[in-house]
Amino acid sequence: MKFIVGLGNPGSDYDRTRHNVGFDVVDRLARRLAPGEVARSRFDAVVIETRLGEEKLLLVKPQTMMNRSGRSVSEAITFYKADVGNDLLVIMDDIHLDCGAVRLRPDGSDGGHNGIADISARLGTNDWARLRIGIDEPGVIEQSRYVLGRFTSEQTEQMEVSLETAVHAATLWAEQDCDAAMNMFNTRATPAETTRNTE
């Protein structure tokens, strides 16, 4: 079984905020891969079990707050005795990437992201794939207020493209592997670059 985990904060107050782009990608994956499937509550998370070809797939949205995301991930991984290095993909926001950029990596540090830090601490390793979606740096705005805020109209247009790109990247990761998805999607232009190149 493959696990695709989208990070975010539960509750309507956080819907469509910058910090919840992981939830947004998992929601899109669920609509595409498991239309009509009812989500269940397991592992302190909302989960949908589906298939992608011959591969079983568990879509996971932790329902703890962001900085406790590792609890859900570690419980699911332990229950299914999964190979973390090959079977886990976590989708997250990243203030260090331009808005609309999508980058996949097979491992790495938490980069100051509290959800990623908690997952690494709970699993005891950094060796698992993460799909980072750029949301721009906060600038003069306090970081916590910025990530919990909603996108500007310009950012919303960029994010529409990048969220769909993230869906395709996560799907290819599950169907093939991290290298195949990285080769295809890490070299793609960001939405802003694509717009400039077509003007």
Short mmCIF file of C-alpha atoms in Angstrom, two decimals:
data_model
loop_
_atom_site.label_atom_id
_atom_site.label_comp_id
_atom_site.label_asym_id
_atom_site.label_seq_id
_atom_site.Cartn_x
_atom_site.Cartn_y
_atom_site.Cartn_z
CA MET A 1 0.00 0.00 0.00
CA LYS A 2 1.12 3.53 -0.82
CA PHE A 3 0.32 6.45 1.50
CA ILE A 4 -0.28 10.00 0.28
CA VAL A 5 -0.59 12.40 3.20
CA GLY A 6 -1.71 15.99 2.77
CA LEU A 7 -0.81 18.37 5.58
CA GLY A 8 -3.11 21.06 6.92
CA ASN A 9 -5.14 22.17 9.92
CA PRO A 10 -8.64 20.76 10.46
CA GLY A 11 -11.72 22.93 10.64
CA SER A 12 -13.51 25.39 8.37
CA ASP A 13 -11.49 28.34 9.73
CA TYR A 14 -8.45 26.97 7.90
CA ASP A 15 -10.08 26.03 4.58
CA ARG A 16 -8.20 27.35 1.54
CA THR A 17 -5.42 28.88 3.63
CA ARG A 18 -1.81 28.72 2.48
CA HIS A 19 -0.91 26.18 5.16
CA ASN A 20 -3.62 23.79 3.91
CA VAL A 21 -2.48 23.18 0.34
CA GLY A 22 -1.67 19.58 1.27
CA PHE A 23 -5.33 19.05 2.17
CA ASP A 24 -6.36 20.67 -1.12
CA VAL A 25 -4.24 18.26 -3.18
CA VAL A 26 -5.55 15.20 -1.32
CA ASP A 27 -9.12 16.42 -1.86
CA ARG A 28 -8.45 16.67 -5.60
CA LEU A 29 -6.87 13.23 -5.64
CA ALA A 30 -9.91 11.80 -3.86
CA ARG A 31 -12.31 13.34 -6.39
CA ARG A 32 -10.23 11.97 -9.26
CA LEU A 33 -9.31 8.52 -7.97
CA ALA A 34 -12.20 7.67 -5.64
CA PRO A 35 -15.30 9.60 -6.76
CA GLY A 36 -18.19 8.94 -4.43
CA GLU A 37 -16.03 7.09 -1.91
CA VAL A 38 -16.91 7.99 1.68
CA ALA A 39 -14.03 9.11 3.87
CA ARG A 40 -13.52 7.35 7.20
CA SER A 41 -11.98 8.39 10.51
CA ARG A 42 -8.87 6.35 11.35
CA PHE A 43 -5.46 7.07 12.84
CA ASP A 44 -6.60 10.54 14.05
CA ALA A 45 -7.16 11.35 10.39
CA VAL A 46 -9.70 11.38 7.59
CA VAL A 47 -8.75 8.59 5.18
CA ILE A 48 -9.94 7.20 1.86
CA GLU A 49 -8.70 3.83 0.65
CA THR A 50 -8.67 3.37 -3.10
CA ARG A 51 -6.68 1.79 -5.91
CA LEU A 52 -4.46 3.11 -8.64
CA GLY A 53 -4.09 0.26 -11.09
CA GLU A 54 -2.85 -2.70 -9.05
CA GLU A 55 -1.58 -0.47 -6.24
CA LYS A 56 -3.57 0.08 -3.05
CA LEU A 57 -3.56 3.71 -2.03
CA LEU A 58 -4.46 5.40 1.26
CA LEU A 59 -5.20 9.13 1.09
CA VAL A 60 -4.70 10.73 4.49
CA LYS A 61 -5.61 14.11 6.00
CA PRO A 62 -4.43 14.26 9.64
CA GLN A 63 -7.03 15.81 11.94
CA THR A 64 -4.59 16.87 14.63
CA MET A 65 -3.22 20.36 14.28
CA MET A 66 -0.34 20.75 11.84
CA ASN A 67 2.45 20.44 14.40
CA ARG A 68 1.11 17.04 15.53
CA SER A 69 0.75 15.52 12.07
CA GLY A 70 3.26 12.77 12.86
CA ARG A 71 0.81 10.96 15.11
CA SER A 72 -1.53 10.05 12.25
CA VAL A 73 1.29 9.18 9.88
CA SER A 74 3.16 6.95 12.33
CA GLU A 75 -0.04 5.12 13.35
CA ALA A 76 -0.96 4.36 9.74
CA ILE A 77 2.57 3.33 8.79
CA THR A 78 2.87 1.06 11.85
CA PHE A 79 -0.55 -0.53 11.31
CA TYR A 80 0.22 -1.48 7.70
CA LYS A 81 3.91 -2.27 8.36
CA ALA A 82 4.81 -0.02 5.44
CA ASP A 83 8.25 0.69 3.98
CA VAL A 84 8.55 4.40 4.75
CA GLY A 85 11.25 5.07 2.18
CA ASN A 86 9.19 3.68 -0.72
CA ASP A 87 5.57 3.94 0.36
CA LEU A 88 5.09 7.39 1.94
CA LEU A 89 4.55 10.74 0.21
CA VAL A 90 3.76 13.86 2.24
CA ILE A 91 2.38 16.99 0.53
CA MET A 92 3.18 20.30 2.19
CA ASP A 93 3.33 24.06 1.73
CA ASP A 94 6.74 25.70 1.48
CA ILE A 95 7.44 29.40 2.05
CA HIS A 96 10.92 28.97 0.56
CA LEU A 97 9.53 28.27 -2.92
CA ASP A 98 7.86 30.79 -5.22
CA CYS A 99 4.09 30.58 -5.28
CA GLY A 100 3.11 27.95 -7.83
CA ALA A 101 6.41 26.05 -7.81
CA VAL A 102 6.15 22.30 -7.19
CA ARG A 103 9.17 20.25 -6.10
CA LEU A 104 9.42 16.56 -5.23
CA ARG A 105 12.26 15.12 -3.14
CA PRO A 106 12.91 11.59 -1.84
CA ASP A 107 14.10 12.86 1.57
CA GLY A 108 15.44 15.96 3.31
CA SER A 109 15.26 18.19 6.36
CA ASP A 110 12.09 19.75 7.71
CA GLY A 111 13.12 23.23 6.48
CA GLY A 112 11.43 24.80 9.50
CA HIS A 113 8.05 23.21 8.73
CA ASN A 114 6.50 22.03 12.00
CA GLY A 115 4.36 19.32 10.42
CA ILE A 116 7.34 17.79 8.64
CA ALA A 117 9.46 18.02 11.80
CA ASP A 118 6.85 16.11 13.80
CA ILE A 119 6.54 13.38 11.17
CA SER A 120 10.33 12.91 11.10
CA ALA A 121 10.44 12.78 14.89
CA ARG A 122 7.67 10.19 15.09
CA LEU A 123 9.08 8.01 12.31
CA GLY A 124 12.68 8.40 13.45
CA THR A 125 13.88 9.19 9.92
CA ASN A 126 13.88 11.87 7.22
CA ASP A 127 14.05 9.29 4.45
CA TRP A 128 10.60 9.60 2.91
CA ALA A 129 9.28 11.54 -0.07
CA ARG A 130 7.81 15.00 0.22
CA LEU A 131 6.05 17.10 -2.40
CA ARG A 132 6.56 20.80 -1.68
CA ILE A 133 4.21 23.46 -3.03
CA GLY A 134 5.49 27.03 -3.00
CA ILE A 135 3.43 29.73 -1.32
CA ASP A 136 5.96 32.62 -1.40
CA GLU A 137 7.86 34.02 1.55
CA PRO A 138 5.89 36.14 4.05
CA GLY A 139 7.99 39.27 3.58
CA VAL A 140 7.11 41.78 6.30
CA ILE A 141 4.06 39.77 7.45
CA GLU A 142 4.52 37.60 10.53
CA GLN A 143 5.05 34.03 9.29
CA SER A 144 2.33 32.39 11.38
CA ARG A 145 -0.23 34.97 10.24
CA TYR A 146 0.89 34.64 6.62
CA VAL A 147 0.65 30.84 6.34
CA LEU A 148 -2.75 30.85 8.06
CA GLY A 149 -4.02 33.52 5.69
CA ARG A 150 -5.66 33.04 2.31
CA PHE A 151 -4.07 33.55 -1.08
CA THR A 152 -4.21 36.83 -2.95
CA SER A 153 -6.12 36.81 -6.24
CA GLU A 154 -2.85 36.60 -8.18
CA GLN A 155 -1.60 33.74 -6.01
CA THR A 156 -4.93 31.93 -6.41
CA GLU A 157 -4.46 31.83 -10.19
CA GLN A 158 -0.95 30.45 -9.78
CA MET A 159 -2.07 27.89 -7.24
CA GLU A 160 -4.80 26.50 -9.49
CA VAL A 161 -2.12 25.34 -11.91
CA SER A 162 0.28 24.11 -9.24
CA LEU A 163 -2.36 22.11 -7.36
CA GLU A 164 -3.20 20.24 -10.55
CA THR A 165 0.51 19.71 -11.19
CA ALA A 166 0.86 18.31 -7.68
CA VAL A 167 -2.02 15.90 -8.32
CA HIS A 168 -0.27 14.58 -11.43
CA ALA A 169 3.08 14.34 -9.64
CA ALA A 170 1.58 12.42 -6.70
CA THR A 171 -0.22 10.08 -9.08
CA LEU A 172 2.96 9.32 -11.01
CA TRP A 173 4.84 8.78 -7.73
CA ALA A 174 2.26 6.15 -6.75
CA GLU A 175 2.13 4.53 -10.19
CA GLN A 176 5.89 4.39 -10.75
CA ASP A 177 8.34 5.85 -8.23
CA CYS A 178 9.84 9.05 -6.90
CA ASP A 179 12.57 9.25 -9.55
CA ALA A 180 10.06 9.08 -12.41
CA ALA A 181 7.91 11.80 -10.86
CA MET A 182 10.93 14.00 -10.12
CA ASN A 183 12.23 13.67 -13.68
CA MET A 184 8.92 14.79 -15.12
CA PHE A 185 7.74 17.45 -12.69
CA ASN A 186 10.81 19.01 -11.06
CA THR A 187 11.92 20.36 -14.43
CA ARG A 188 8.57 21.82 -15.39
CA ALA A 189 8.15 25.60 -15.51
CA THR A 190 6.30 27.28 -12.69
CA PRO A 191 2.92 28.83 -13.62
CA ALA A 192 4.50 32.30 -13.72
CA GLU A 193 7.22 31.07 -16.09
CA THR A 194 4.67 29.35 -18.29
CA THR A 195 2.66 32.56 -18.55
CA ARG A 196 5.71 34.61 -19.49
CA ASN A 197 6.75 32.09 -22.14
CA THR A 198 3.37 32.22 -23.86
CA GLU A 199 2.93 35.99 -23.89
#
